[in-house]
Short mmCIF file of C-alpha atoms and ligand atoms in Angstrom, two decimals:
data_model
loop_
_atom_site.label_atom_id
_atom_site.label_comp_id
_atom_site.label_asym_id
_atom_site.label_seq_id
_atom_site.Cartn_x
_atom_site.Cartn_y
_atom_site.Cartn_z
CA MET A 1 -2.75 3.51 21.72
CA THR A 2 -4.71 2.59 18.63
CA ALA A 3 -7.53 4.36 17.02
CA PRO A 4 -10.34 1.52 16.27
CA ARG A 5 -12.14 1.56 12.85
CA VAL A 6 -14.87 -0.74 13.93
CA THR A 7 -16.76 0.75 17.01
CA PRO A 8 -20.02 0.42 18.95
CA PHE A 9 -21.14 3.61 16.55
CA THR A 10 -20.09 1.87 13.28
CA ARG A 11 -22.12 -1.27 14.20
CA HIS A 12 -24.96 0.62 15.57
CA ALA A 13 -24.97 2.58 12.35
CA GLY A 14 -24.10 0.16 9.94
CA VAL A 15 -21.42 2.41 8.43
CA THR A 16 -17.76 1.40 7.62
CA LEU A 17 -15.91 4.61 9.11
CA PRO A 18 -16.79 6.16 12.59
CA VAL A 19 -17.06 9.47 11.09
CA VAL A 20 -20.46 11.40 10.99
CA CYS A 21 -21.39 14.79 9.16
CA GLY A 22 -23.29 16.57 11.93
CA PRO A 23 -26.90 17.75 11.07
CA MET A 24 -26.55 21.70 10.28
CA TYR A 25 -29.05 24.53 9.84
CA PRO A 26 -28.89 25.67 7.16
CA CYS A 27 -25.74 23.99 5.76
CA SER A 28 -27.00 20.31 5.55
CA ASN A 29 -27.76 20.06 1.65
CA PRO A 30 -28.84 16.83 0.46
CA GLU A 31 -25.73 16.42 -1.71
CA LEU A 32 -23.49 16.81 1.10
CA VAL A 33 -25.34 14.37 3.17
CA GLY A 34 -25.42 11.81 0.46
CA ALA A 35 -21.63 12.18 -0.41
CA VAL A 36 -20.26 11.63 3.37
CA SER A 37 -22.34 8.41 3.53
CA ALA A 38 -21.41 7.39 -0.15
CA ALA A 39 -17.74 7.54 1.33
CA GLY A 40 -18.56 5.41 4.09
CA GLY A 41 -19.44 7.65 7.07
CA LEU A 42 -22.85 8.63 8.41
CA GLY A 43 -24.28 11.84 6.96
CA ILE A 44 -27.20 13.36 8.93
CA PHE A 45 -29.64 15.58 7.67
CA GLN A 46 -31.65 18.38 9.41
CA PRO A 47 -35.61 18.11 8.27
CA ILE A 48 -36.14 21.82 8.32
CA ALA A 49 -33.10 22.93 6.60
CA LEU A 50 -34.19 20.18 3.90
CA THR A 51 -37.57 21.42 3.43
CA PHE A 52 -37.27 25.33 4.40
CA VAL A 53 -34.16 26.34 3.34
CA HIS A 54 -33.11 23.77 0.30
CA ARG A 55 -36.83 23.60 -0.53
CA HIS A 56 -37.09 19.95 -1.02
CA ASP A 57 -40.47 18.03 -0.38
CA PHE A 58 -39.62 15.84 2.38
CA THR A 59 -39.97 12.35 0.76
CA ALA A 60 -38.42 13.48 -2.43
CA GLY A 61 -35.49 15.11 -0.47
CA VAL A 62 -34.84 11.74 1.56
CA ARG A 63 -35.05 9.78 -1.50
CA LEU A 64 -32.55 12.14 -3.06
CA MET A 65 -30.13 11.72 -0.45
CA ARG A 66 -30.26 7.74 -0.07
CA GLY A 67 -29.70 7.66 -3.76
CA LEU A 68 -26.78 9.80 -3.48
CA ALA A 69 -25.52 7.71 -0.70
CA GLY A 70 -25.83 4.62 -3.03
CA GLY A 71 -28.01 2.62 -0.50
CA ARG A 72 -25.61 3.25 2.34
CA PRO A 73 -27.01 4.58 5.60
CA ILE A 74 -28.08 7.93 6.24
CA GLY A 75 -29.17 9.62 9.64
CA MET A 76 -31.95 12.12 10.57
CA ASN A 77 -32.23 15.02 13.39
CA ALA A 78 -35.01 15.19 15.47
CA LEU A 79 -35.19 18.20 17.34
CA ILE A 80 -37.72 17.13 19.71
CA GLU A 81 -38.03 20.32 21.94
CA ALA A 82 -41.97 20.64 22.15
CA SER A 83 -41.96 24.57 21.11
CA SER A 84 -45.31 24.27 19.65
CA ARG A 85 -47.78 21.46 18.97
CA ARG A 86 -47.77 21.95 15.44
CA TYR A 87 -44.03 21.87 15.38
CA HIS A 88 -44.10 18.36 17.30
CA GLU A 89 -46.78 17.05 14.98
CA ARG A 90 -44.76 17.74 12.12
CA MET A 91 -41.37 15.96 13.52
CA VAL A 92 -43.55 12.97 14.83
CA ALA A 93 -44.77 12.90 10.98
CA TRP A 94 -41.07 13.10 9.63
CA VAL A 95 -39.85 10.45 11.91
CA HIS A 96 -42.33 8.01 10.71
CA GLU A 97 -41.87 9.02 7.24
CA ALA A 98 -37.95 8.80 7.52
CA LEU A 99 -38.64 5.16 8.96
CA GLU A 100 -40.94 4.40 5.90
CA LEU A 101 -38.32 5.59 3.68
CA GLY A 102 -35.64 3.13 4.96
CA VAL A 103 -33.86 5.68 7.78
CA ARG A 104 -32.67 3.84 10.77
CA PHE A 105 -30.37 6.07 12.49
CA PHE A 106 -31.77 9.02 14.34
CA LEU A 107 -29.86 12.03 16.39
CA THR A 108 -32.29 13.73 18.95
CA SER A 109 -31.56 17.50 20.44
CA LEU A 110 -33.15 18.86 23.21
CA GLY A 111 -36.19 17.42 25.10
CA ASN A 112 -36.97 13.85 26.02
CA PRO A 113 -36.33 11.25 23.14
CA ARG A 114 -38.56 8.51 24.52
CA TRP A 115 -41.12 8.88 21.84
CA VAL A 116 -38.53 8.84 18.94
CA VAL A 117 -36.96 5.89 20.92
CA ASP A 118 -40.19 3.98 20.93
CA VAL A 119 -41.02 4.14 17.24
CA VAL A 120 -37.52 3.74 15.99
CA HIS A 121 -36.37 0.71 17.91
CA ARG A 122 -39.79 -0.92 17.08
CA ALA A 123 -38.54 -0.37 13.46
CA GLY A 124 -35.02 -1.67 14.57
CA GLY A 125 -33.04 1.48 14.30
CA VAL A 126 -30.94 3.47 17.05
CA VAL A 127 -31.21 6.48 18.26
CA TYR A 128 -28.32 8.53 19.63
CA HIS A 129 -28.90 12.04 21.81
CA ASP A 130 -26.93 15.09 21.98
CA ALA A 131 -25.58 15.90 25.36
CA THR A 132 -23.14 18.72 26.56
CA GLU A 133 -23.25 17.73 30.10
CA LEU A 134 -24.00 14.41 32.47
CA LYS A 135 -27.39 15.80 32.91
CA TRP A 136 -28.49 15.54 29.60
CA ALA A 137 -26.81 12.42 28.84
CA ARG A 138 -28.80 10.88 31.62
CA LYS A 139 -32.07 12.27 30.34
CA GLY A 140 -31.52 10.46 27.03
CA ALA A 141 -30.38 7.24 28.68
CA GLU A 142 -33.55 7.12 30.77
CA GLY A 143 -35.48 7.48 27.39
CA GLY A 144 -33.92 4.88 26.20
CA VAL A 145 -31.31 5.85 23.42
CA ASP A 146 -28.49 3.61 22.19
CA GLY A 147 -25.69 6.32 22.06
CA ILE A 148 -24.77 9.92 23.08
CA VAL A 149 -23.44 12.71 20.93
CA ALA A 150 -21.04 14.82 23.20
CA VAL A 151 -20.93 18.28 22.24
CA ASN A 152 -17.98 19.95 23.80
CA ARG A 153 -16.95 23.40 24.15
CA ARG A 154 -14.80 23.88 20.73
CA ALA A 155 -17.71 22.87 18.79
CA GLY A 156 -19.88 24.75 16.10
CA GLY A 157 -23.58 25.57 16.57
CA HIS A 158 -24.38 25.38 20.40
CA ALA A 159 -21.24 24.75 21.85
CA GLY A 160 -20.84 22.67 25.38
CA SER A 161 -18.58 24.21 27.93
CA ARG A 162 -16.47 20.94 28.47
CA THR A 163 -13.27 19.75 26.87
CA ALA A 164 -13.50 16.48 24.79
CA GLU A 165 -11.44 14.84 27.38
CA ALA A 166 -13.38 16.08 30.57
CA LEU A 167 -16.74 15.22 29.00
CA LEU A 168 -16.26 11.77 27.87
CA GLU A 169 -14.94 11.21 31.48
CA GLU A 170 -18.08 12.91 32.77
CA LEU A 171 -20.34 10.70 30.57
CA ALA A 172 -18.73 7.50 31.42
CA PRO A 173 -21.19 6.84 34.10
CA VAL A 174 -23.95 6.48 31.39
CA GLY A 175 -22.27 3.27 30.07
CA LEU A 176 -23.42 4.22 26.39
CA PRO A 177 -21.22 4.69 23.14
CA VAL A 178 -20.10 8.21 22.79
CA VAL A 179 -19.28 10.35 20.00
CA CYS A 180 -17.10 13.42 20.05
CA ALA A 181 -18.61 16.35 18.67
CA GLY A 182 -16.45 19.41 18.31
CA GLY A 183 -13.27 21.18 17.27
CA LEU A 184 -12.35 18.24 15.01
CA SER A 185 -11.41 18.81 11.17
CA THR A 186 -7.76 16.93 10.79
CA ALA A 187 -7.31 13.11 10.22
CA THR A 188 -4.93 13.62 13.26
CA ASP A 189 -7.80 15.25 15.17
CA VAL A 190 -10.07 12.16 14.35
CA VAL A 191 -7.34 9.55 15.23
CA ARG A 192 -7.05 11.21 18.49
CA ALA A 193 -10.57 11.43 19.58
CA LEU A 194 -10.93 7.50 18.90
CA GLU A 195 -7.77 6.87 20.86
CA LEU A 196 -9.03 8.77 23.53
CA GLY A 197 -12.05 6.41 23.84
CA TYR A 198 -14.98 7.88 21.71
CA ALA A 199 -16.66 5.64 19.69
CA GLY A 200 -16.87 7.82 16.87
CA VAL A 201 -16.48 11.55 15.51
CA GLN A 202 -18.94 14.18 14.68
CA LEU A 203 -17.89 17.01 12.37
CA GLY A 204 -19.52 20.06 11.29
CA THR A 205 -17.51 22.92 9.99
CA ARG A 206 -15.01 20.75 8.29
CA PHE A 207 -17.66 19.72 6.14
CA ILE A 208 -19.16 23.30 5.01
CA ALA A 209 -15.59 23.91 3.25
CA THR A 210 -16.39 21.04 0.86
CA ASP A 211 -17.54 21.02 -2.82
CA GLU A 212 -20.55 19.31 -2.24
CA CYS A 213 -21.80 21.71 0.53
CA THR A 214 -23.81 24.55 -1.15
CA ALA A 215 -23.21 27.30 1.52
CA HIS A 216 -21.89 30.36 -0.20
CA PRO A 217 -18.49 30.54 -1.30
CA ARG A 218 -17.60 33.63 0.64
CA TYR A 219 -18.48 31.26 3.83
CA LYS A 220 -16.15 28.39 2.69
CA GLN A 221 -13.11 30.93 2.02
CA ALA A 222 -13.87 32.43 5.36
CA LEU A 223 -13.62 28.99 6.88
CA VAL A 224 -10.31 28.25 5.30
CA ASP A 225 -8.79 31.94 6.16
CA ALA A 226 -10.07 31.77 9.81
CA ASP A 227 -7.84 30.61 12.82
CA GLU A 228 -9.65 29.62 16.07
CA ASP A 229 -9.34 32.69 17.73
CA ASP A 230 -11.50 34.15 15.32
CA VAL A 231 -14.76 32.27 16.58
CA VAL A 232 -16.78 33.81 19.35
CA LEU A 233 -19.94 32.87 21.00
CA THR A 234 -22.87 35.04 20.31
CA GLU A 235 -26.49 35.17 22.30
CA ARG A 236 -27.83 37.72 19.88
CA LEU A 237 -28.82 35.39 17.37
CA THR A 238 -31.08 32.63 19.08
CA GLY A 239 -30.65 33.72 22.91
CA ILE A 240 -28.34 30.80 23.66
CA PRO A 241 -24.59 31.06 22.56
CA VAL A 242 -23.81 30.05 19.25
CA ALA A 243 -20.27 29.80 17.72
CA VAL A 244 -19.70 32.24 14.86
CA LEU A 245 -16.50 33.78 13.20
CA ASN A 246 -16.18 37.30 14.24
CA THR A 247 -17.24 39.18 11.48
CA PRO A 248 -18.29 42.82 11.30
CA TYR A 249 -22.11 42.24 11.55
CA ILE A 250 -21.39 40.22 14.62
CA GLN A 251 -18.91 42.81 16.12
CA GLN A 252 -21.89 45.32 15.24
CA MET A 253 -24.67 43.22 16.82
CA GLY A 254 -22.86 42.40 20.17
CA LEU A 255 -22.37 38.83 21.90
CA THR A 256 -24.60 38.94 24.80
CA ALA A 257 -28.41 39.05 25.05
CA GLY A 258 -29.47 42.59 26.58
CA PRO A 259 -30.98 42.62 30.07
CA LEU A 260 -34.76 42.69 28.75
CA ALA A 261 -34.40 39.93 26.23
CA ARG A 262 -32.66 37.91 29.01
CA TRP A 263 -35.41 38.43 31.15
CA LEU A 264 -38.12 37.96 28.19
CA LEU A 265 -36.28 34.50 27.53
CA ARG A 266 -36.71 33.46 31.37
CA GLU A 267 -40.30 34.03 31.48
CA ARG A 268 -42.42 31.11 30.29
CA ARG A 269 -45.04 33.25 29.17
CA THR A 270 -42.94 35.55 26.96
CA ARG A 271 -40.05 32.96 26.04
CA HIS A 272 -41.61 31.93 22.78
CA TRP A 273 -42.07 35.51 21.65
CA MET A 274 -38.37 36.30 22.30
CA ARG A 275 -37.65 33.06 20.49
CA ALA A 276 -39.63 34.34 17.54
CA LEU A 277 -38.12 37.68 17.22
CA TYR A 278 -34.79 36.06 17.16
CA GLY A 279 -35.86 33.54 14.75
CA VAL A 280 -36.96 36.54 12.25
CA ARG A 281 -33.53 38.29 13.02
CA THR A 282 -31.75 34.90 12.12
CA ALA A 283 -33.73 34.21 9.07
CA VAL A 284 -33.00 37.69 7.63
CA ALA A 285 -29.21 37.22 8.40
CA LEU A 286 -29.23 34.12 6.73
CA ARG A 287 -30.95 35.21 3.47
CA ALA A 288 -28.58 38.05 3.32
CA SER A 289 -25.56 36.06 3.97
CA HIS A 290 -26.17 32.74 2.71
CA GLY A 291 -28.49 33.69 -0.12
CA ARG A 292 -27.14 36.75 -1.59
CA GLY A 293 -23.67 36.60 0.04
CA ASP A 294 -24.10 40.17 1.28
CA ALA A 295 -20.66 41.27 3.07
CA SER A 296 -22.74 43.71 5.38
CA ARG A 297 -24.70 40.90 7.24
CA ASP A 298 -21.98 37.91 7.18
CA TYR A 299 -23.31 35.32 9.43
CA TRP A 300 -20.87 32.30 9.49
CA GLN A 301 -21.24 29.61 12.24
CA ALA A 302 -18.36 27.80 12.84
CA GLY A 303 -16.31 25.76 15.44
CA ARG A 304 -12.84 26.02 16.47
CA SER A 305 -12.14 23.27 13.99
CA VAL A 306 -11.54 25.99 11.56
CA ALA A 307 -7.85 25.79 12.79
CA GLY A 308 -7.63 22.62 10.90
CA ILE A 309 -9.32 23.88 7.92
CA ASP A 310 -6.72 24.89 4.95
CA ARG A 311 -8.61 23.96 1.57
CA ILE A 312 -12.21 23.24 -0.03
CA LEU A 313 -11.96 19.71 -0.67
CA PRO A 314 -14.27 17.08 -2.51
CA VAL A 315 -16.07 15.03 0.39
CA ALA A 316 -14.62 11.52 -1.15
CA GLU A 317 -11.21 13.16 -0.90
CA LEU A 318 -11.55 14.51 2.76
CA MET A 319 -13.06 11.07 3.81
CA ARG A 320 -10.06 9.21 2.44
CA THR A 321 -7.86 10.98 4.46
CA TYR A 322 -9.65 9.80 7.59
CA ALA A 323 -10.05 6.25 6.42
CA ALA A 324 -6.12 6.35 5.31
CA ALA A 325 -5.42 7.58 9.09
CA LEU A 326 -7.84 5.09 10.60
CA GLN A 327 -6.31 2.32 8.48
CA ASP A 328 -2.96 2.81 9.66
CA HIS A 329 -4.33 2.38 13.13
CA ALA A 330 -6.68 -0.07 12.68
CA THR A 331 -7.50 -2.98 15.43
CA PRO A 332 -9.32 -5.88 14.53
CA ALA A 333 -11.14 -6.85 17.56
CA ILE A 334 -13.01 -4.91 19.79
CA ALA A 335 -15.18 -5.75 22.85
CA ASP A 336 -18.66 -4.83 21.90
CA PRO A 337 -21.71 -6.13 23.66
CA THR A 338 -23.90 -4.25 21.38
CA PRO A 339 -25.58 -6.50 18.93
CA SER A 340 -25.10 -5.21 15.36
CA THR A 341 -28.02 -3.45 13.50
CA SER A 342 -28.27 -3.46 9.59
CA PRO A 343 -30.16 -0.33 8.81
CA SER A 344 -31.46 -0.76 5.08
C1 FMN C 1 -23.45 26.01 10.60
C2 FMN C 1 -23.90 24.83 11.81
C3 FMN C 1 -24.82 24.55 11.96
C4 FMN C 1 -25.92 23.43 12.78
N1 FMN C 1 -26.95 22.95 12.90
C5 FMN C 1 -27.33 22.12 13.84
C6 FMN C 1 -28.49 21.65 13.87
O1 FMN C 1 -29.27 22.09 13.46
N2 FMN C 1 -28.64 20.50 14.90
C7 FMN C 1 -27.48 20.05 15.53
O2 FMN C 1 -27.69 19.03 16.16
N3 FMN C 1 -26.48 20.25 15.51
C8 FMN C 1 -26.31 21.32 14.74
N4 FMN C 1 -24.82 21.87 14.47
C9 FMN C 1 -23.74 20.99 15.27
C10 FMN C 1 -22.91 20.11 14.53
O3 FMN C 1 -23.96 18.86 14.27
C11 FMN C 1 -21.77 19.38 15.11
O4 FMN C 1 -22.16 18.71 16.23
C12 FMN C 1 -20.72 20.49 15.32
O5 FMN C 1 -20.70 21.33 14.11
C13 FMN C 1 -19.50 19.85 15.74
O6 FMN C 1 -18.44 20.81 15.83
P1 FMN C 1 -17.43 21.43 14.62
O7 FMN C 1 -18.33 22.29 13.90
O8 FMN C 1 -16.33 22.11 15.46
O9 FMN C 1 -17.06 20.30 13.85
C14 FMN C 1 -24.44 22.80 13.70
C15 FMN C 1 -23.09 23.28 13.45
C16 FMN C 1 -22.81 24.05 12.50
C17 FMN C 1 -21.29 24.67 12.24
#
């Protein structure tokens, strides 16, 4: 078997390598996103991290990333769950503004992506949608998306429940290009995912342990030191399972939401109060761990991909390892009915 370097995803995104740096709240700083795109992959920024955590004005931040990327494409994560009207209006404005600034790749998470697809397609761009199972991929396809990012059980952030192999098979009926997210860090992992039939790979945790990521040095070192057994899922931070390193802070907090929290999350009228409470707790933990490096509040999100992280590297060097491995296995011709788009 061979791993293709040109895939339906690279054509959609207008990139030379089928490697994505997934959006990460709070870790997607502009320098990281720009460096991945400059190296031939696709850096996807997270607008809330850009403006709220890294304190950039949206327009200036997007211009900065586009500059760092040397004019190569970058992508934007549009979280489309309509949690409040104000939030929705802000996301709509950001999507329009990003399009005006030349962004042509969008990754939608949660909710119905139809409104994003409508505006992005009018501008000649593409939309991929996060899915952990067939039900969500179908919703994305009904909303008109061009591809799926398949989040498996080894992923950092909100992990799925399927293996990479099972998920690819499950999503086949949708008939769209599928990018593998979760558990990948080494060049061997990347090649293997493409050999399985994925159109690209999306990595998160591996990119935190790079020079360009501005995460706290203790966080990066923890990723280098950790093994995959150190990753646990906790519901205590957002109400839904998040993959984190099993630090003393996480152990002290516990992994499962209590019965009252579960009840409050189930009820429509109380759900947003519970989420707001979780939001405050997460913000406090983030400020302590990411900002001050407070060891008593180590809150380090990570996927099982930590298993393959043995060094903190510059992004360009890491990307060269992926490019070299794919070069070794390059196949020139791939059957792809999708017309190429060329994001500016
Ligand atoms: C710290 C962290 C924060 C994340 N935040 C987001 C996010 O805001 N939106 C999103 O769609 N995915 C988010 N993810 C998921 C990543 O984009 C990516 O799919 C995932 O990290 C892949 O798994 P890996 O970490 O094993 O490489 C996050 C992941 C991590 C590790």
